[in-house]
Tab-separated table of C-alpha atoms in Angstrom:
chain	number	residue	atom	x	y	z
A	1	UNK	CA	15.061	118.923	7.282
A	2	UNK	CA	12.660	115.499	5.718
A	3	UNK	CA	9.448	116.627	4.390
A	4	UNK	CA	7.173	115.372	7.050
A	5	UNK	CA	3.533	113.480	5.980
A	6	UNK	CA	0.447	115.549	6.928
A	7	UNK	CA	-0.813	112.393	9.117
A	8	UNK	CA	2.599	111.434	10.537
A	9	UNK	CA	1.975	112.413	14.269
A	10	UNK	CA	-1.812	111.262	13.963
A	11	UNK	CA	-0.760	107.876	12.270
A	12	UNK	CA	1.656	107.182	14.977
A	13	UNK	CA	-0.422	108.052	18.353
A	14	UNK	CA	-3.236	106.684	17.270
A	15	UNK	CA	-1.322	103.210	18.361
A	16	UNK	CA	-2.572	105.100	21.824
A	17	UNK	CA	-5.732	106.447	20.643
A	18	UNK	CA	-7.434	104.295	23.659
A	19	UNK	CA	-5.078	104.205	26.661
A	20	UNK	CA	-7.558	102.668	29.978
A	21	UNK	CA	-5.584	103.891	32.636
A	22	UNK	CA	-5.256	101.872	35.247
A	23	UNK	CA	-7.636	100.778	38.202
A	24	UNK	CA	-7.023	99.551	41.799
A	25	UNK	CA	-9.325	97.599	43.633
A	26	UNK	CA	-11.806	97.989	45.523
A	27	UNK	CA	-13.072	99.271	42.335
A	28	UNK	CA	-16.683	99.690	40.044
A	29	UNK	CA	-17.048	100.839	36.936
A	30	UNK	CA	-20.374	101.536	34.617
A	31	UNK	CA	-20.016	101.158	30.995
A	32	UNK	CA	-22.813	102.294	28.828
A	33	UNK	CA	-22.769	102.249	25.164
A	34	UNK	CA	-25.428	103.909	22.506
A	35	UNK	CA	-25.826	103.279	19.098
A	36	UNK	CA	-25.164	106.365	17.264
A	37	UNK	CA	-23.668	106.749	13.842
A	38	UNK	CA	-21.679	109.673	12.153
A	39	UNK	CA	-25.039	110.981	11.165
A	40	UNK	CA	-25.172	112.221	15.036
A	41	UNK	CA	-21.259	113.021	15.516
A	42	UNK	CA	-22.522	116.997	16.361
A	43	UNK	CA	-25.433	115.721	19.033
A	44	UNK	CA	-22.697	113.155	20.642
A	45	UNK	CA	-20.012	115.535	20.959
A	46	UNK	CA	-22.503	118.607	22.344
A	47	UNK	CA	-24.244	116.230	24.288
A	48	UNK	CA	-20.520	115.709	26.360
A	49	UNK	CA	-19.774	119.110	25.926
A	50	UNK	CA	-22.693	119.716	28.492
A	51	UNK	CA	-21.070	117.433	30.939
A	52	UNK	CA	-17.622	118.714	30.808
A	53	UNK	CA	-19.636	122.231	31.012
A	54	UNK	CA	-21.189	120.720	34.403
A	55	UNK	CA	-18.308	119.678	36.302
A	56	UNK	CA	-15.709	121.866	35.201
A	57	UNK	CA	-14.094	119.676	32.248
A	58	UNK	CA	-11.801	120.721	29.281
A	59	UNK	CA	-14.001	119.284	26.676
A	60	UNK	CA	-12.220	117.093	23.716
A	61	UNK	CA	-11.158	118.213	20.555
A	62	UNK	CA	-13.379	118.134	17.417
A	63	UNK	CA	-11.279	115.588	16.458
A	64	UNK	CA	-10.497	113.931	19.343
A	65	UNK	CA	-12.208	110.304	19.894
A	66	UNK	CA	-11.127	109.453	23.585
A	67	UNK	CA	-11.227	111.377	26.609
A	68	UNK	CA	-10.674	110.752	30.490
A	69	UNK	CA	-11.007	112.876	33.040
A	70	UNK	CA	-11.764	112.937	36.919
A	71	UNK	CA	-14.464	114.224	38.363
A	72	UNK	CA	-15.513	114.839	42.262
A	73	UNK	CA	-16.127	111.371	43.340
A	74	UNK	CA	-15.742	109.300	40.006
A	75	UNK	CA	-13.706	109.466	36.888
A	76	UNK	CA	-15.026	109.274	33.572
A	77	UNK	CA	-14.040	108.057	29.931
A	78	UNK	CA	-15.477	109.160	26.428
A	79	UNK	CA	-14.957	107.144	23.424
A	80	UNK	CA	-16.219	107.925	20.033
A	81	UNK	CA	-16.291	105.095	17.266
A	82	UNK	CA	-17.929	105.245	13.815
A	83	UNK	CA	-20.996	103.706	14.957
A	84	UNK	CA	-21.491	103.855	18.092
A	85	UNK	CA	-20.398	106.190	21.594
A	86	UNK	CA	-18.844	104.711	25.303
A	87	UNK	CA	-19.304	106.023	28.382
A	88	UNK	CA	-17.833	104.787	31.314
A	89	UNK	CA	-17.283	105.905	34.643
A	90	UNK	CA	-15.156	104.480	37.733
A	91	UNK	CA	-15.212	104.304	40.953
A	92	UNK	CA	-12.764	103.802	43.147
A	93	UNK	CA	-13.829	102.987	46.841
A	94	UNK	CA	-14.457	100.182	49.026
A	95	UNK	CA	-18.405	98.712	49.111
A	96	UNK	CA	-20.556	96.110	50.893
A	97	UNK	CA	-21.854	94.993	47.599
A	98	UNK	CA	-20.504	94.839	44.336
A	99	UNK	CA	-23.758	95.974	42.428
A	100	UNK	CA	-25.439	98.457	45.379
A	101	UNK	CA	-24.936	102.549	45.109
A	102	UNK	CA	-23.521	102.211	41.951
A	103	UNK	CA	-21.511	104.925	40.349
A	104	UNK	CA	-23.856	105.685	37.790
A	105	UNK	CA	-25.994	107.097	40.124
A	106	UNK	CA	-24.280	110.298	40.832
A	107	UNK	CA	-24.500	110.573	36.822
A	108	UNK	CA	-26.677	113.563	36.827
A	109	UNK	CA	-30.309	111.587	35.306
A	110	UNK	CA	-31.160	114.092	32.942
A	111	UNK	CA	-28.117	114.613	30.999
A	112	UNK	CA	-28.015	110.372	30.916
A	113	UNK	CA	-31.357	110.437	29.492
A	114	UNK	CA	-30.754	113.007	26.948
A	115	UNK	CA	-28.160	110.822	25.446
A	116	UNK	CA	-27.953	110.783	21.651
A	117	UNK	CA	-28.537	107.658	19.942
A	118	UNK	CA	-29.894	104.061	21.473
A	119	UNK	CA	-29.068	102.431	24.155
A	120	UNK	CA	-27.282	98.919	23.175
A	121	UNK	CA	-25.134	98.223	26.315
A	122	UNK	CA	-25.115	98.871	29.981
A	123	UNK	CA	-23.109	97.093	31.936
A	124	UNK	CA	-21.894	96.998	35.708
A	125	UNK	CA	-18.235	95.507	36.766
A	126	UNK	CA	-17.459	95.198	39.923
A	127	UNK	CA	-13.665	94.324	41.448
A	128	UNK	CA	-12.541	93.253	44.725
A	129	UNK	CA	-10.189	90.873	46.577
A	130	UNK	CA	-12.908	89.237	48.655
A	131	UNK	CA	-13.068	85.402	48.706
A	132	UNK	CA	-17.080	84.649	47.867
A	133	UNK	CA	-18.469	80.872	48.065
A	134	UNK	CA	-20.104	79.786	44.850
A	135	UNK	CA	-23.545	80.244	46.763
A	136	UNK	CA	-22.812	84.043	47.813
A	137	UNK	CA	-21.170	84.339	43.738
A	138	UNK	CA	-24.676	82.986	42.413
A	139	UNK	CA	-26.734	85.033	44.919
A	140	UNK	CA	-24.685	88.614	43.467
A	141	UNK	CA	-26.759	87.135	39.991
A	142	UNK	CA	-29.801	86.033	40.878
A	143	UNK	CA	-28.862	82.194	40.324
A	144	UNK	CA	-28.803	82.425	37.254
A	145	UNK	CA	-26.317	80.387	35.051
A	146	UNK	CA	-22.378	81.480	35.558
A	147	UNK	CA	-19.883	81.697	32.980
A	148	UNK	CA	-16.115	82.518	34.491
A	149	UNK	CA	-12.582	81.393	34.545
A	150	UNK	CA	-9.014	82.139	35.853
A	151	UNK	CA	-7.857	85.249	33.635
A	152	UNK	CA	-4.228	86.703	32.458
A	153	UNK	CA	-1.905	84.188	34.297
A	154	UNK	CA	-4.062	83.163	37.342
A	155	UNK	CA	-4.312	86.782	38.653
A	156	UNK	CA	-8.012	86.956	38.467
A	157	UNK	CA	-11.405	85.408	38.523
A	158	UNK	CA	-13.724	86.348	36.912
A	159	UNK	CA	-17.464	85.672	36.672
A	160	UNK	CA	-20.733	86.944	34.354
A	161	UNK	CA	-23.833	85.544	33.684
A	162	UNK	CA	-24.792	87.655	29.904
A	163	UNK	CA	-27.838	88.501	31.426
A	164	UNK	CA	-29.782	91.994	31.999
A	165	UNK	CA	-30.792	92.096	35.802
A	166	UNK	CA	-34.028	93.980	37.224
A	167	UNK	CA	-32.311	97.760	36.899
A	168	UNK	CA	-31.578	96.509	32.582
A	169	UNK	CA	-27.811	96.217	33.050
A	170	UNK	CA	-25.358	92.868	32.899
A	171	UNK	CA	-22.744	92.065	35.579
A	172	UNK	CA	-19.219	91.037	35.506
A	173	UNK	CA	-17.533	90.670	39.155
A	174	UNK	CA	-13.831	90.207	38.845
A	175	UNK	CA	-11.681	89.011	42.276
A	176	UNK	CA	-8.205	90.487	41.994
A	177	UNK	CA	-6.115	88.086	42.975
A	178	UNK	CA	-2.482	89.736	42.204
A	179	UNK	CA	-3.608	92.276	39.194
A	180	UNK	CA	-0.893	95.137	38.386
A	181	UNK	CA	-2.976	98.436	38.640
A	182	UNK	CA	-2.357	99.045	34.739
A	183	UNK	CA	-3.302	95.210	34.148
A	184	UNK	CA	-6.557	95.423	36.436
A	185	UNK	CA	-7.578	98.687	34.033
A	186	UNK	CA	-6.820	96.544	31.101
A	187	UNK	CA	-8.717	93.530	32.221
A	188	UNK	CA	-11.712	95.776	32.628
A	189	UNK	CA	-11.432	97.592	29.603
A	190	UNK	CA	-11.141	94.156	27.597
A	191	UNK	CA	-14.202	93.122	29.651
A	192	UNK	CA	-16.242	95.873	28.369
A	193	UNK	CA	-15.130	95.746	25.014
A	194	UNK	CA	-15.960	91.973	24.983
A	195	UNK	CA	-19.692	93.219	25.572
A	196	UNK	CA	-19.696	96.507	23.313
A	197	UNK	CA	-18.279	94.209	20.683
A	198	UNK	CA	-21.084	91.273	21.154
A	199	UNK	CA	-23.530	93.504	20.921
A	200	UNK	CA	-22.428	95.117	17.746
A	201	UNK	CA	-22.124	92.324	15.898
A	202	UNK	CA	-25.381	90.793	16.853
A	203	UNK	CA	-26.559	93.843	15.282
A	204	UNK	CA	-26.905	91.537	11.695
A	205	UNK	CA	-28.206	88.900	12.827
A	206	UNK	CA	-32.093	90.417	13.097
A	207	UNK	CA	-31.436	91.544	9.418
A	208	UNK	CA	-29.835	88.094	8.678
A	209	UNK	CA	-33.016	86.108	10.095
A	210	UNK	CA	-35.265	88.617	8.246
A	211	UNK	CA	-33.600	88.171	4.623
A	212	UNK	CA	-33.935	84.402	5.363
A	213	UNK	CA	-37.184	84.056	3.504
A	214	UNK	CA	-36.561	86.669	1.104
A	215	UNK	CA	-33.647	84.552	-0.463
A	216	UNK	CA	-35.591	81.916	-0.187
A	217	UNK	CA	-37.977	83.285	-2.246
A	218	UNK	CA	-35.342	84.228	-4.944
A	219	UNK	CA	-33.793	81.283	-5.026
A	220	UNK	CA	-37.363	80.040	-5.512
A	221	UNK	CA	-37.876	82.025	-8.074
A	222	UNK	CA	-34.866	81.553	-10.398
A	223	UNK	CA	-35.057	77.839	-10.056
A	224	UNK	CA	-38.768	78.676	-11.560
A	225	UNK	CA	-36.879	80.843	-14.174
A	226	UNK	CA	-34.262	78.397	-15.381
A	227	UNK	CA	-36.326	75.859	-15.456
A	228	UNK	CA	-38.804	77.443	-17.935
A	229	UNK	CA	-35.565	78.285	-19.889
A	230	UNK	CA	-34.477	74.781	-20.312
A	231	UNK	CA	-37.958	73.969	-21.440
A	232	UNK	CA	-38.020	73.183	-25.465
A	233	UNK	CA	-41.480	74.880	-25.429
A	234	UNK	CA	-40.276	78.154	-24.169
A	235	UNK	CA	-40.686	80.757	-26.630
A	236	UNK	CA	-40.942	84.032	-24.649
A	237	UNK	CA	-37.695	84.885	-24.142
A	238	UNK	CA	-38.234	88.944	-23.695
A	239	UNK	CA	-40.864	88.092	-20.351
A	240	UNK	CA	-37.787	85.710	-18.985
A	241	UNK	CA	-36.013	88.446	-19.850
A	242	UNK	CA	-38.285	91.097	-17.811
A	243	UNK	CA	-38.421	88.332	-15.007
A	244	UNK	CA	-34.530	87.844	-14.658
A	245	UNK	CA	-33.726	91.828	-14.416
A	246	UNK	CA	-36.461	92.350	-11.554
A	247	UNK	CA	-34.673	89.331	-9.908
A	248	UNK	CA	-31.366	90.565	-10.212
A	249	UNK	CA	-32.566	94.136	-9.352
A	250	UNK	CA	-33.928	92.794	-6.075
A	251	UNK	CA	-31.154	90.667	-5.213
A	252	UNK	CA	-28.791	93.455	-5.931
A	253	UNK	CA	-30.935	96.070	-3.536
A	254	UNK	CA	-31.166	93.583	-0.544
A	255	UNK	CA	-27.007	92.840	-1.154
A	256	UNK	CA	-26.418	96.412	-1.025
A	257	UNK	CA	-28.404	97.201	2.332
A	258	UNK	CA	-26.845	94.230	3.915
A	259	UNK	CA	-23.504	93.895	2.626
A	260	UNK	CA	-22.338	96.710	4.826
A	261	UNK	CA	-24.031	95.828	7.835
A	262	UNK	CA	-22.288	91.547	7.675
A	263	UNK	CA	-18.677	92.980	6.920
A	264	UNK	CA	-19.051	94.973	9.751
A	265	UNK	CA	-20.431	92.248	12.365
A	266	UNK	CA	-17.616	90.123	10.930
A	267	UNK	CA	-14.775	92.867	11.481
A	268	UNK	CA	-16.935	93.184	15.733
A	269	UNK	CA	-16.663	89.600	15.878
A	270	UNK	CA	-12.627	89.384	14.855
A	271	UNK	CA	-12.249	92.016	17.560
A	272	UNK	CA	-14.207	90.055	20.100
A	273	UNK	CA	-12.042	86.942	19.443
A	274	UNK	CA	-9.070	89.190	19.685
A	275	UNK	CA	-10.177	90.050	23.453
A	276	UNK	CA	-10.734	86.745	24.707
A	277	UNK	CA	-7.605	85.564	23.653
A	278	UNK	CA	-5.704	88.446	25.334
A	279	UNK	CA	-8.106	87.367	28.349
A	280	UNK	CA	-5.575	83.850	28.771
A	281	UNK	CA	-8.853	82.107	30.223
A	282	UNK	CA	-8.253	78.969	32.393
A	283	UNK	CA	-10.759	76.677	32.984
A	284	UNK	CA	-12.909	76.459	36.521
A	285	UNK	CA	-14.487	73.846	37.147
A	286	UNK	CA	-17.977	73.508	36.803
A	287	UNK	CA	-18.419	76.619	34.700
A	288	UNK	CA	-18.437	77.695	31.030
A	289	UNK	CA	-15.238	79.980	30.060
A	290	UNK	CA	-16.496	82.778	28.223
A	291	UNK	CA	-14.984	81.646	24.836
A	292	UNK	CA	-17.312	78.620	25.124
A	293	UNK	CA	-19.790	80.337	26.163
A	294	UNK	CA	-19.230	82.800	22.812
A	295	UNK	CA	-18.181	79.983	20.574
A	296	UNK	CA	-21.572	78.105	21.254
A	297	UNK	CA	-23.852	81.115	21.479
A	298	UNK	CA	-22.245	83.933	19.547
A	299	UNK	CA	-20.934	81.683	16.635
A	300	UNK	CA	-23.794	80.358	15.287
A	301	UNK	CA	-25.343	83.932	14.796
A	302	UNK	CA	-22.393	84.864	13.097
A	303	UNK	CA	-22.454	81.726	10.533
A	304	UNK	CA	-26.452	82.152	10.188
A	305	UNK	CA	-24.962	86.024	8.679
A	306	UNK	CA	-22.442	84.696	6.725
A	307	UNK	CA	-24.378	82.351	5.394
A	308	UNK	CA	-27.211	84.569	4.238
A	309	UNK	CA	-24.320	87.266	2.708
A	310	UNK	CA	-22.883	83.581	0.806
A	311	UNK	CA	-25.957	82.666	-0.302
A	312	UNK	CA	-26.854	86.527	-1.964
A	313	UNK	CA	-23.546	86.337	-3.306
A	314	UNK	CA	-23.986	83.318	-4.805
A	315	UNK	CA	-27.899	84.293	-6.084
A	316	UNK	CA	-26.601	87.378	-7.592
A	317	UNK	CA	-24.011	85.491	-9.857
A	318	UNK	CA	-26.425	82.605	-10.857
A	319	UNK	CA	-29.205	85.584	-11.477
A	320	UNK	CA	-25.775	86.858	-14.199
A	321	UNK	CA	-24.984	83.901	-15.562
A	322	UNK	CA	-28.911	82.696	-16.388
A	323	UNK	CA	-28.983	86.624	-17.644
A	324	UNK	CA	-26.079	85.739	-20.068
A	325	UNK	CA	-27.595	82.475	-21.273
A	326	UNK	CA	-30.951	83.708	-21.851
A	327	UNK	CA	-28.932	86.556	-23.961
A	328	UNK	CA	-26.813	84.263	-25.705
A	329	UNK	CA	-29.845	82.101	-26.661
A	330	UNK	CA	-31.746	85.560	-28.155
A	331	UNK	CA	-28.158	86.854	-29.822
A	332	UNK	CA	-28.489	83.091	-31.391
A	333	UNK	CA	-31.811	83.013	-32.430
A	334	UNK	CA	-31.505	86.766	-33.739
A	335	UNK	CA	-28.454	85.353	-35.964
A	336	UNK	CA	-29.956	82.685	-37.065
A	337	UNK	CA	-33.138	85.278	-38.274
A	338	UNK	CA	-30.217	87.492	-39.877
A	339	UNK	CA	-29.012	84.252	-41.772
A	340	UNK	CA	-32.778	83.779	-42.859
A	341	UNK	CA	-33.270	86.979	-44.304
A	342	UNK	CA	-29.640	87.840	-45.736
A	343	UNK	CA	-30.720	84.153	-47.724
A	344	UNK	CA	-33.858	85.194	-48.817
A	345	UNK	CA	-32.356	88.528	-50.045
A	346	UNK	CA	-29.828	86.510	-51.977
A	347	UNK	CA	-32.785	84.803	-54.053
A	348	UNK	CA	-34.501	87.655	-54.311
A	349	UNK	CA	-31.170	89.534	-55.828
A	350	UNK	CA	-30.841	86.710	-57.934
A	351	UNK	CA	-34.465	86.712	-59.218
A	352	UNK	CA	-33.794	90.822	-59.798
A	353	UNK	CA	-30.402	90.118	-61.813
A	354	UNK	CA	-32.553	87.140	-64.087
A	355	UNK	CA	-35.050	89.552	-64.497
A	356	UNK	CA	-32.663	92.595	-65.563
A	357	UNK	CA	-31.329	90.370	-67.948
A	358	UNK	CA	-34.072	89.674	-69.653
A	359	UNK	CA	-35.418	93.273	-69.387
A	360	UNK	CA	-31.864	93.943	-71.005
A	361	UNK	CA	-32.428	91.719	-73.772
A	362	UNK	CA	-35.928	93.369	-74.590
A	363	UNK	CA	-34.411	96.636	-74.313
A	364	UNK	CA	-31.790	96.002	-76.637
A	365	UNK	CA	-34.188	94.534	-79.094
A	366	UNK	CA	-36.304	97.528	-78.570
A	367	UNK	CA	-33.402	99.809	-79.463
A	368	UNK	CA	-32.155	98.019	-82.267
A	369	UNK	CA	-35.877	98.066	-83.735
A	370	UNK	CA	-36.156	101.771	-83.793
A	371	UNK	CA	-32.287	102.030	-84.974
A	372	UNK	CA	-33.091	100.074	-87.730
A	373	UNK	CA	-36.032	101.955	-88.146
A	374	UNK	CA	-33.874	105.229	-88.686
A	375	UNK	CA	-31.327	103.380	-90.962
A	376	UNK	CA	-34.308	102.645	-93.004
A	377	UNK	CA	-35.573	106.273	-93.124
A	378	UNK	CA	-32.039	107.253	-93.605
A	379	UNK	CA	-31.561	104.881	-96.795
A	380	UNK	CA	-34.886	105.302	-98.792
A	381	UNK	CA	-34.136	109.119	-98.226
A	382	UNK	CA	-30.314	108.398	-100.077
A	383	UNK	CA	-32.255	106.560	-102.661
A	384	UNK	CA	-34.331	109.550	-103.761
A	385	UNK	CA	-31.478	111.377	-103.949
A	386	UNK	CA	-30.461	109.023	-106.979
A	387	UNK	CA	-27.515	106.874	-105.163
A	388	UNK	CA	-27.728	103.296	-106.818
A	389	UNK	CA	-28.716	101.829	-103.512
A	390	UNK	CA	-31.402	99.022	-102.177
A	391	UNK	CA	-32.805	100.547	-99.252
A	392	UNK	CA	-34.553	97.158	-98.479
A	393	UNK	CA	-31.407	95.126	-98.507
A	394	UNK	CA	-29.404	98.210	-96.839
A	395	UNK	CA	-31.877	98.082	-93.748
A	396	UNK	CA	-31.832	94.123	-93.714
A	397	UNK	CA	-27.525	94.264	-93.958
A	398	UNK	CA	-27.825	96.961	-91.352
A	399	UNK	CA	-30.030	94.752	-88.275
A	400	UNK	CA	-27.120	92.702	-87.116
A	401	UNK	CA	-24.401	95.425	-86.769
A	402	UNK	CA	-26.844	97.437	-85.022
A	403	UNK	CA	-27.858	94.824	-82.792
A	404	UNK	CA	-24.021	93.681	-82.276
A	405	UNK	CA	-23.347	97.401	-81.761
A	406	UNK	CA	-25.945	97.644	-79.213
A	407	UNK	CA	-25.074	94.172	-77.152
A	408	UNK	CA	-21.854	95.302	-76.953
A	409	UNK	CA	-22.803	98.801	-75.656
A	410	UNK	CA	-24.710	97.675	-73.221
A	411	UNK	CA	-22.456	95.134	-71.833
A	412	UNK	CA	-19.511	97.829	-71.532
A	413	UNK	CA	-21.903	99.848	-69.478
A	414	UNK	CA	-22.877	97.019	-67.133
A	415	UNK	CA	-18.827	96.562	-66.251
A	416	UNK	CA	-18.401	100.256	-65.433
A	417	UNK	CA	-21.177	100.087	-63.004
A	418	UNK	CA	-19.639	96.824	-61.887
A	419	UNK	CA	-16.427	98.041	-61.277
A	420	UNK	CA	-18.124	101.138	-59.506
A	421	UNK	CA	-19.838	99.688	-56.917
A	422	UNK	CA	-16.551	97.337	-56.295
């Protein structure tokens, strides 16, 4: 038998991690999505417990992220992501009108407002095979502007206006016009992650717009910085110093509680793209497909966040490389103080060695005073002992050997200490 990986079976179902079954019109679903990080996994996951508790349900695994179930009169769906939690529950029944008794009002109200987390989406889709008139179409949104288009081969309309109507909830009505059940319940679940997605990655644009000035400021600041640097008057090179690690401290700070929050609106906003291409949108005419409507709307939020995450990125390396000048300028100057002072030791050593030589010379005068001076005593003393000598002459004879003597003395010495510190 192979050696099977740990994550094998996980690794390969989670290719169905998120099967939307499917969905036959008449047909209205309720999606609803709350902002609720890992930090709240625990709350989310009791929170649905409770339902599943209320009507009967096998609750998920603790590991499990999707979940579907029927209940008496509606089905529901559970998804947990990293950030945020869907709900959504169908209905499956004819109406009058596509956003009247909708199914999220046999949701029982307190459990929906015990909810963990924030409320970022709620959003009603509604899908039928009537044939509306523009007028009737506009009426089902309050007149206000429509975006739609033909959808996945000509098999549906579909129309939205990205608003939030009186009860805080967008619409989306779609009008099957040949959907598959399993492609209507893909449709819809594209729909709704179209929305979820938007919505998440708009999240960065509020921290974007509020940076804005802050980078400004920065930038501001270092131009100020560099500037003073390049001035030939500058001399205080430790308070540029001071000024450039605050700066790059605080440019460093903001990149960190940002950087996380960009990469993630850009991974939302791949994902959105992703969806309307799978969407196959035709044009109608007279109305905005909804990847004009995102590429006009959507897209310049997006580049207003990239932008500000380019723009730290490119502070934060300017901030570096004025750090490294302003170093290399003070590991310069430092140098050329170290040059300075290893000089003036050189003339100083000098001036000692001049001076040792001449304290040598005096000190082998000195020595070969009071040697002679003992040669003397040393003579007159063999003189009175009766040896024919001249003590006079003897001492006078006797100065330049003892001087020689004590030059050369000395001069051995000198070497050996010479050749000991080598």
């Amino acid at each position: 038998m192979f050696v099977e990986h740990p994550q094998r079976v996980a690794l390969h179902n989670e290719i169905h991690a998120r099967p939307f079954g499917g969905v036959q019109s008449p047909a209205r679903c309720t999606c609803i999505a709350f902002h609720a990080g890992e930090e709240l996994d625990t709350d989310v996951r009791d929170h649905f417990q409770g339902f599943c508790q209320r009507y009967s349900l096998t609750p998920p695994a603790p590991d499990q992220k999707y979940y579907e179930a029927q209940c008496d009169g509606f089905s529901v769906i559970w998804e947990r992501h990293a950030e945020f939690t869907v709900y959504v529950f169908k209905r499956q029944a004819a109406f009058d009108h596509p956003f009247d008794d909708l199914v999220i009002n046999l949701i029982p109200q307190d459990w929906l407002e015990a909810t963990p987390g924030q409320l970022l989406v709620g959003l009603h889709i509604a899908m039928d095979r009537d044939e509306r008139s523009s007028d009737e179409v506009s009426r089902l949104f309050d007149h206000n502007g429509l975006t739609g288009s033909r959808v996945l081969g000509g098999t549906a309309m579909v129309w939205t206006d990205f608003r939030l109507h009186g009860d805080g909830f967008g619409r989306i009505l779609i009008r099957d016009q040949g959907l598959e059940v399993l492609q209507a319940g893909r449709l819809i679940q594209r729909l709704k992650e179209i929305e979820v997605y938007r919505m998440m990655a708009l999240l960065a644009f509020p921290l974007a717009h509020c940076a804005t000035p802050k980078v400004s400021e920065i930038d501001t600041r270092l131009s100020s910085i560099t500037a003073e640097m390049a001035s030939k008057s500058h001399t205080d090179d430790e308070g540029t110093l001071q000024k450039l690690t605050d700066l790059a401290a605080q440019t460093e700070e903001m990149a960190a509680s940002l950087n996380y929050r960009f990469s993630a609106a850009r991974a939302y906003y791949r994902i959105l793209q992703a969806r309307l291409v799978e969407l196959r949108e035709e044009r109608v005419e007279g109305l905005q497909t909804m990847t004009e409507f995102m590429e006009r709307r959507l897209a310049p939020a997006m580049r207003t966040c990239q932008n500000i995450g380019d723009r730290l990125e490119v502070l934060s390396k300017r901030v570096a490389r004025a750090n490294n000048l302003l170093r290399t300028r003070v590991d310069i100057l430092l140098e050329a103080q170290n040059r300075d002072l290893l000089a003036s030791m050189d003339r100083r050593v000098k001036l000692q060695l001049r001076l040792q030589q001449t304290v040598e010379g005096l000190s082998v005068a000195a020595i070969t005073y009071y040697a002679v001076g003992l040669l003397g005593y040393l003579f007159k003393a063999l003189k009175d002992t009766g040896l024919p000598i001249n003590d006079r002459v003897a001492t006078g004879l006797a100065v330049p050997v003892v001087l020689a003597a004590i030059w050369i003395s000395m001069r051995r010495i000198r070497k050996a200490l010479h050749r000991d510190d080598g």
